[in-house]
Amino acid sequence: MHCKVSLLDDTVYECVVEKHAKGQDLLKRVCEHLNLLEEDYFSLAIWDNATSKTWLDSAKEIKKQVRGVPWNFTFNVKFYPPDPAQLTEDITRYYLCLQLRQDIVAGRLPCSFATLALLGSYTIQSELGDYDPELHGADYVSDFKLAPNQTKELEEKVMELHKSYRSMTPAQADLEFLENAKKLSMYGVDLHKAKDLEGVDIILGVCSSGLLVYKDKLRINRFPWPKVLKISYKRSSFFIKIRPGEQEQYESTIGFKLPSYRAAKKLWKVCVEHHTFFRLTSTDTIPKSKFLALGSKFRYSGRTQAQTRQASALIDRPAPHFERTASKRASRSLDGAAAIDSADRSPRPTSAPAIAQSQAAEGSVPGAPVKKGVVSKTPKETVQVEVKKEEVPPEQPEPELTEVWKPPLVKTQTVTISDTANAVKSEIPTKDVPIVHTETKTITYEAAQTDDSNGDLDPGVLLTAQTITSETTSSTTTTQITKTVKGGISETRIEKRIVITGDADIDHDQVLVQAIKEAKEQHPDMSVTKVVVHQETEISEE
């Protein structure tokens, strides 16, 4: 069968495949044509109309998914990496840049004027190299499509920024582009039109971190993957079951109305794929019989992000050669190799800074200010190990579901210690809890000091209470700060709850020592009264 694939650089790849070929066969052909090894972030799309697409299922035969001849597809980014710096090759980052440029021009990735100018300047640097008055005319930026409604003012700002760059290689310009693009609120969000149960129009967005809800272009809710217990749909209704919060007893099921049965199923599949790709270390460890219920045969069949990173770490090949779209510049990786344009000029001088793999950083929120005075230290507590016991409430009635997906089971360990750097390990029975790869550290600080301005208040009066939440691509930090007055003494209590998403095993001892060290450095006038580490890991098939 004859296939046509529109690529991200506006070229078309054509080939002939066997009539029983599967989606993965064609995708592999395309990636080989592009010399792309980190192929798991990409996929082939079938466009229903100008704004709606369906991903080609890699595990199914192509002929069962498309109509008409020839078979037409587009090659697109399916899973947007939260940290593009962790991609192994700059050719992967280049195609990610091309996708984001399309997203911006199509209006799928809204940007402010300043961000459009900055991203546009990196695009020009990537394609043309350093500004050269002998080669670049007065309006050279107008040859590029950089924004949905491109203005002369924007082009002038892009040129101003571009002229300030010196000896920046195309690969470095691409990385700078991505480091700024990844911070945009709509980066990598797959949008689906829906209604809430009251019939109000909303948009549901699926991304690496979870399910997002938008109304009137504002995000009104967020459901992180660690809190999602179940994803399901029936007819045109879509449901998610959410883990109860700290002050709640039961799970909650939230429903949305999609335009059709097909739209609900497509959203369900996108959610399953994103959760599996970004949250699990491997799809091989998930028993097929337990992965889905009620007869569904669908499961994400590709590699997870963890697996593709492991495979990329084993890559040992010269930097791949590829051509830039506009300038047809031959480009190499960030190893300092020269970039040469189509006029065969002398190589431009290039710099080659090492790109360090970014590490997952915990969100930091400054502690409450502590006034100097008489501070009463909390007595040192004894070290203890305790197991958290949870009451399992009776199941709430649920609608009959067509297809259901649940995260795999894990085992839970809880270690509680006092203000000491010595951790105590304990053998704790396994308990089935559907979360994966999450670690929670709870650090409690307490301090008491005199405060003359509040000395006339009644004992036990709550002065202030606030909750601060900060997020990074790999962690969420919730800080609760309360100030009270007891017996004429002002007390400040800070509790931080840090949830870290990670694929690697975490050493309890190291985490505890580091947590206490950071606590004492950040708040030297306060005493750490308790540190709780709650770690979950996958259960093996055995």
mmCIF file of C-alpha atoms in Angstrom, residues 213-459:
data_model
loop_
_atom_site.group_PDB
_atom_site.id
_atom_site.type_symbol
_atom_site.label_atom_id
_atom_site.label_comp_id
_atom_site.label_asym_id
_atom_site.label_seq_id
_atom_site.Cartn_x
_atom_site.Cartn_y
_atom_site.Cartn_z
ATOM 1 C CA VAL A 213 -9.751 21.356 33.228
ATOM 2 C CA TYR A 214 -10.161 24.715 31.467
ATOM 3 C CA LYS A 215 -13.068 27.135 31.321
ATOM 4 C CA ASP A 216 -12.988 30.364 29.307
ATOM 5 C CA LYS A 217 -9.269 29.781 28.603
ATOM 6 C CA LEU A 218 -8.455 29.614 32.342
ATOM 7 C CA ARG A 219 -7.404 26.451 34.171
ATOM 8 C CA ILE A 220 -9.955 25.780 36.887
ATOM 9 C CA ASN A 221 -8.858 22.337 38.089
ATOM 10 C CA ARG A 222 -5.992 19.860 37.939
ATOM 11 C CA PHE A 223 -5.916 16.136 38.661
ATOM 12 C CA PRO A 224 -2.290 14.899 38.954
ATOM 13 C CA TRP A 225 -1.702 11.303 37.851
ATOM 14 C CA PRO A 226 -0.705 10.153 41.400
ATOM 15 C CA LYS A 227 -4.209 11.050 42.624
ATOM 16 C CA VAL A 228 -6.057 9.251 39.814
ATOM 17 C CA LEU A 229 -7.299 5.804 40.845
ATOM 18 C CA LYS A 230 -9.359 4.900 37.788
ATOM 19 C CA ILE A 231 -10.091 6.214 34.284
ATOM 20 C CA SER A 232 -13.216 5.012 32.496
ATOM 21 C CA TYR A 233 -15.960 5.895 30.037
ATOM 22 C CA LYS A 234 -19.446 4.787 29.074
ATOM 23 C CA ARG A 235 -21.033 5.919 25.847
ATOM 24 C CA SER A 236 -20.181 9.642 25.629
ATOM 25 C CA SER A 237 -19.453 10.053 29.358
ATOM 26 C CA PHE A 238 -15.904 10.102 30.753
ATOM 27 C CA PHE A 239 -15.113 9.390 34.425
ATOM 28 C CA ILE A 240 -12.104 9.672 36.706
ATOM 29 C CA LYS A 241 -11.933 8.383 40.273
ATOM 30 C CA ILE A 242 -9.792 10.532 42.570
ATOM 31 C CA ARG A 243 -7.907 9.469 45.683
ATOM 32 C CA PRO A 244 -9.326 11.124 48.831
ATOM 33 C CA GLY A 245 -7.435 14.043 50.322
ATOM 34 C CA GLU A 246 -6.015 14.172 53.822
ATOM 35 C CA GLN A 247 -9.283 15.486 55.262
ATOM 36 C CA GLU A 248 -11.537 13.210 53.180
ATOM 37 C CA GLN A 249 -12.720 9.668 53.840
ATOM 38 C CA TYR A 250 -13.932 8.409 50.474
ATOM 39 C CA GLU A 251 -12.795 8.463 46.873
ATOM 40 C CA SER A 252 -14.689 10.770 44.544
ATOM 41 C CA THR A 253 -15.800 10.027 40.987
ATOM 42 C CA ILE A 254 -15.984 13.001 38.628
ATOM 43 C CA GLY A 255 -17.812 12.806 35.323
ATOM 44 C CA PHE A 256 -17.669 14.798 32.086
ATOM 45 C CA LYS A 257 -19.770 14.727 28.933
ATOM 46 C CA LEU A 258 -17.955 14.363 25.598
ATOM 47 C CA PRO A 259 -19.463 15.156 22.164
ATOM 48 C CA SER A 260 -19.695 11.467 21.216
ATOM 49 C CA TYR A 261 -18.817 7.914 22.190
ATOM 50 C CA ARG A 262 -15.789 8.078 19.895
ATOM 51 C CA ALA A 263 -14.586 11.308 21.548
ATOM 52 C CA ALA A 264 -14.903 9.771 25.026
ATOM 53 C CA LYS A 265 -12.968 6.674 23.985
ATOM 54 C CA LYS A 266 -10.251 8.784 22.339
ATOM 55 C CA LEU A 267 -9.822 10.879 25.507
ATOM 56 C CA TRP A 268 -9.711 7.702 27.611
ATOM 57 C CA LYS A 269 -6.970 6.207 25.424
ATOM 58 C CA VAL A 270 -4.929 9.426 25.494
ATOM 59 C CA CYS A 271 -5.114 9.461 29.313
ATOM 60 C CA VAL A 272 -4.081 5.798 29.601
ATOM 61 C CA GLU A 273 -1.153 6.337 27.231
ATOM 62 C CA HIS A 274 0.108 9.510 28.967
ATOM 63 C CA HIS A 275 -0.149 7.965 32.421
ATOM 64 C CA THR A 276 1.663 4.826 31.298
ATOM 65 C CA PHE A 277 4.383 6.668 29.364
ATOM 66 C CA PHE A 278 5.267 9.243 32.008
ATOM 67 C CA ARG A 279 4.458 7.433 35.277
ATOM 68 C CA LEU A 280 5.507 3.804 34.828
ATOM 69 C CA THR A 281 9.008 2.441 34.482
ATOM 70 C CA SER A 282 7.936 -0.391 32.208
ATOM 71 C CA THR A 283 4.853 -1.810 30.519
ATOM 72 C CA ASP A 284 6.343 -5.297 30.672
ATOM 73 C CA THR A 285 5.638 -5.650 34.411
ATOM 74 C CA ILE A 286 1.910 -4.974 34.079
ATOM 75 C CA PRO A 287 -0.109 -8.209 33.975
ATOM 76 C CA LYS A 288 -2.442 -8.028 30.975
ATOM 77 C CA SER A 289 -5.244 -9.656 32.908
ATOM 78 C CA LYS A 290 -5.178 -6.937 35.573
ATOM 79 C CA PHE A 291 -4.410 -3.920 33.426
ATOM 80 C CA LEU A 292 -7.928 -3.489 32.088
ATOM 81 C CA ALA A 293 -11.372 -4.716 32.954
ATOM 82 C CA LEU A 294 -14.625 -5.578 31.178
ATOM 83 C CA GLY A 295 -13.071 -7.058 28.072
ATOM 84 C CA SER A 296 -11.041 -4.132 26.750
ATOM 85 C CA LYS A 297 -7.988 -5.176 24.758
ATOM 86 C CA PHE A 298 -6.362 -1.746 24.596
ATOM 87 C CA ARG A 299 -3.114 -1.058 26.432
ATOM 88 C CA TYR A 300 -0.183 1.200 25.635
ATOM 89 C CA SER A 301 2.244 -1.068 23.802
ATOM 90 C CA GLY A 302 5.263 1.212 23.337
ATOM 91 C CA ARG A 303 8.163 1.986 25.625
ATOM 92 C CA THR A 304 7.733 4.279 28.608
ATOM 93 C CA GLN A 305 9.777 7.439 29.063
ATOM 94 C CA ALA A 306 11.929 5.583 31.591
ATOM 95 C CA GLN A 307 12.633 2.827 29.087
ATOM 96 C CA THR A 308 13.469 5.199 26.248
ATOM 97 C CA ARG A 309 15.883 7.088 28.530
ATOM 98 C CA GLN A 310 17.578 3.829 29.457
ATOM 99 C CA ALA A 311 17.861 2.890 25.790
ATOM 100 C CA SER A 312 19.182 6.356 24.910
ATOM 101 C CA ALA A 313 21.898 6.060 27.528
ATOM 102 C CA LEU A 314 23.258 3.097 25.575
ATOM 103 C CA ILE A 315 23.422 5.027 22.305
ATOM 104 C CA ASP A 316 26.964 5.206 20.986
ATOM 105 C CA ARG A 317 27.023 6.766 17.551
ATOM 106 C CA PRO A 318 28.408 9.917 15.910
ATOM 107 C CA ALA A 319 26.181 12.953 16.094
ATOM 108 C CA PRO A 320 23.573 12.463 13.342
ATOM 109 C CA HIS A 321 23.836 14.649 10.262
ATOM 110 C CA PHE A 322 20.680 16.491 9.211
ATOM 111 C CA GLU A 323 19.679 19.597 7.303
ATOM 112 C CA ARG A 324 18.078 22.700 8.745
ATOM 113 C CA THR A 325 14.853 23.599 6.986
ATOM 114 C CA ALA A 326 15.410 27.199 5.929
ATOM 115 C CA SER A 327 19.157 27.566 5.511
ATOM 116 C CA LYS A 328 19.870 23.923 4.598
ATOM 117 C CA ARG A 329 22.668 24.179 7.136
ATOM 118 C CA ALA A 330 24.486 20.939 7.929
ATOM 119 C CA SER A 331 24.286 20.618 11.689
ATOM 120 C CA ARG A 332 26.063 18.525 14.269
ATOM 121 C CA SER A 333 25.518 17.972 17.943
ATOM 122 C CA LEU A 334 26.686 20.068 20.883
ATOM 123 C CA ASP A 335 30.187 18.672 20.588
ATOM 124 C CA GLY A 336 31.492 21.852 18.997
ATOM 125 C CA ALA A 337 31.450 20.598 15.403
ATOM 126 C CA ALA A 338 31.193 23.384 12.869
ATOM 127 C CA ALA A 339 27.909 24.401 11.281
ATOM 128 C CA ILE A 340 28.222 25.130 7.548
ATOM 129 C CA ASP A 341 25.620 26.889 5.414
ATOM 130 C CA SER A 342 24.601 26.208 1.836
ATOM 131 C CA ALA A 343 27.119 28.746 0.470
ATOM 132 C CA ASP A 344 30.010 26.657 1.856
ATOM 133 C CA ARG A 345 31.352 29.501 3.933
ATOM 134 C CA SER A 346 34.129 28.955 6.414
ATOM 135 C CA PRO A 347 32.844 27.295 9.563
ATOM 136 C CA ARG A 348 31.560 29.715 12.169
ATOM 137 C CA PRO A 349 33.272 29.550 15.538
ATOM 138 C CA THR A 350 31.179 27.481 17.886
ATOM 139 C CA SER A 351 31.141 26.944 21.576
ATOM 140 C CA ALA A 352 30.391 23.592 23.130
ATOM 141 C CA PRO A 353 29.146 23.824 26.700
ATOM 142 C CA ALA A 354 28.269 20.518 28.276
ATOM 143 C CA ILE A 355 24.566 20.063 28.725
ATOM 144 C CA ALA A 356 24.133 18.681 32.208
ATOM 145 C CA GLN A 357 21.140 16.489 32.715
ATOM 146 C CA SER A 358 18.761 18.455 34.875
ATOM 147 C CA GLN A 359 17.908 16.829 38.158
ATOM 148 C CA ALA A 360 14.503 16.766 39.752
ATOM 149 C CA ALA A 361 14.483 19.711 42.147
ATOM 150 C CA GLU A 362 12.113 19.973 45.056
ATOM 151 C CA GLY A 363 9.947 23.077 45.095
ATOM 152 C CA SER A 364 11.184 25.487 47.726
ATOM 153 C CA VAL A 365 8.999 27.902 49.609
ATOM 154 C CA PRO A 366 10.644 30.270 52.098
ATOM 155 C CA GLY A 367 9.663 29.680 55.683
ATOM 156 C CA ALA A 368 7.783 32.174 57.793
ATOM 157 C CA PRO A 369 9.893 34.985 59.240
ATOM 158 C CA VAL A 370 11.108 34.306 62.799
ATOM 159 C CA LYS A 371 11.736 37.214 65.122
ATOM 160 C CA LYS A 372 14.661 36.957 67.469
ATOM 161 C CA GLY A 373 13.840 36.414 71.113
ATOM 162 C CA VAL A 374 13.598 33.669 73.691
ATOM 163 C CA VAL A 375 13.072 30.437 71.788
ATOM 164 C CA SER A 376 11.810 27.361 73.605
ATOM 165 C CA LYS A 377 13.307 24.206 72.081
ATOM 166 C CA THR A 378 11.075 21.179 71.651
ATOM 167 C CA PRO A 379 12.351 18.151 73.611
ATOM 168 C CA LYS A 380 13.957 15.457 71.474
ATOM 169 C CA GLU A 381 11.534 12.652 70.701
ATOM 170 C CA THR A 382 12.350 8.984 70.705
ATOM 171 C CA VAL A 383 12.825 7.172 67.413
ATOM 172 C CA GLN A 384 9.882 5.033 66.445
ATOM 173 C CA VAL A 385 8.648 3.045 63.484
ATOM 174 C CA GLU A 386 4.960 2.954 62.764
ATOM 175 C CA VAL A 387 2.697 1.549 60.080
ATOM 176 C CA LYS A 388 -0.081 3.689 58.704
ATOM 177 C CA LYS A 389 -3.383 1.819 58.815
ATOM 178 C CA GLU A 390 -6.170 2.943 56.532
ATOM 179 C CA GLU A 391 -9.836 2.147 56.918
ATOM 180 C CA VAL A 392 -11.241 0.952 53.601
ATOM 181 C CA PRO A 393 -14.667 2.564 53.201
ATOM 182 C CA PRO A 394 -17.510 0.708 51.489
ATOM 183 C CA GLU A 395 -17.529 1.253 47.726
ATOM 184 C CA GLN A 396 -19.722 4.024 46.486
ATOM 185 C CA PRO A 397 -22.183 3.083 43.729
ATOM 186 C CA GLU A 398 -20.817 3.799 40.268
ATOM 187 C CA PRO A 399 -22.334 3.877 36.804
ATOM 188 C CA GLU A 400 -21.933 0.825 34.640
ATOM 189 C CA LEU A 401 -18.700 1.343 32.723
ATOM 190 C CA THR A 402 -17.723 0.285 29.234
ATOM 191 C CA GLU A 403 -13.939 0.300 29.661
ATOM 192 C CA VAL A 404 -11.919 0.824 32.814
ATOM 193 C CA TRP A 405 -8.228 1.376 33.433
ATOM 194 C CA LYS A 406 -6.499 1.253 36.814
ATOM 195 C CA PRO A 407 -2.862 1.966 37.715
ATOM 196 C CA PRO A 408 -0.881 -1.113 38.797
ATOM 197 C CA LEU A 409 -0.546 -2.152 42.439
ATOM 198 C CA VAL A 410 2.321 -1.074 44.675
ATOM 199 C CA LYS A 411 3.611 -1.780 48.158
ATOM 200 C CA THR A 412 3.913 0.923 50.807
ATOM 201 C CA GLN A 413 6.566 1.624 53.461
ATOM 202 C CA THR A 414 6.346 4.283 56.142
ATOM 203 C CA VAL A 415 9.212 5.335 58.415
ATOM 204 C CA THR A 416 8.765 7.984 61.117
ATOM 205 C CA ILE A 417 11.734 9.492 62.958
ATOM 206 C CA SER A 418 12.477 12.409 65.257
ATOM 207 C CA ASP A 419 15.089 15.137 65.022
ATOM 208 C CA THR A 420 18.015 12.880 64.170
ATOM 209 C CA ALA A 421 19.927 11.953 61.057
ATOM 210 C CA ASN A 422 19.725 8.220 61.803
ATOM 211 C CA ALA A 423 16.970 6.384 59.947
ATOM 212 C CA VAL A 424 15.386 3.190 61.210
ATOM 213 C CA LYS A 425 14.335 0.608 58.638
ATOM 214 C CA SER A 426 11.491 -1.795 59.175
ATOM 215 C CA GLU A 427 9.977 -4.779 57.422
ATOM 216 C CA ILE A 428 6.391 -3.798 56.788
ATOM 217 C CA PRO A 429 3.719 -6.050 55.260
ATOM 218 C CA THR A 430 2.723 -5.323 51.700
ATOM 219 C CA LYS A 431 -0.541 -3.516 51.185
ATOM 220 C CA ASP A 432 -2.266 -3.018 47.831
ATOM 221 C CA VAL A 433 -2.407 0.690 46.997
ATOM 222 C CA PRO A 434 -2.831 1.889 43.403
ATOM 223 C CA ILE A 435 -0.078 4.540 43.194
ATOM 224 C CA VAL A 436 3.322 4.325 41.569
ATOM 225 C CA HIS A 437 6.656 6.044 41.959
ATOM 226 C CA THR A 438 5.759 8.625 44.569
ATOM 227 C CA GLU A 439 7.611 9.701 47.654
ATOM 228 C CA THR A 440 6.232 11.985 50.334
ATOM 229 C CA LYS A 441 8.417 13.742 52.894
ATOM 230 C CA THR A 442 6.682 15.584 55.720
ATOM 231 C CA ILE A 443 8.961 17.913 57.681
ATOM 232 C CA THR A 444 7.558 19.688 60.732
ATOM 233 C CA TYR A 445 9.311 22.668 62.316
ATOM 234 C CA GLU A 446 8.377 24.228 65.629
ATOM 235 C CA ALA A 447 9.676 27.311 67.362
ATOM 236 C CA ALA A 448 8.459 29.497 70.178
ATOM 237 C CA GLN A 449 9.664 32.988 70.941
ATOM 238 C CA THR A 450 8.497 36.042 72.814
ATOM 239 C CA ASP A 451 6.697 38.704 70.865
ATOM 240 C CA ASP A 452 5.990 41.844 72.893
ATOM 241 C CA SER A 453 3.494 43.171 70.386
ATOM 242 C CA ASN A 454 1.252 40.150 70.921
ATOM 243 C CA GLY A 455 1.734 39.682 74.657
ATOM 244 C CA ASP A 456 -1.706 40.991 75.576
ATOM 245 C CA LEU A 457 -3.575 38.440 73.476
ATOM 246 C CA ASP A 458 -5.368 35.505 75.028
ATOM 247 C CA PRO A 459 -3.486 32.189 75.158
#
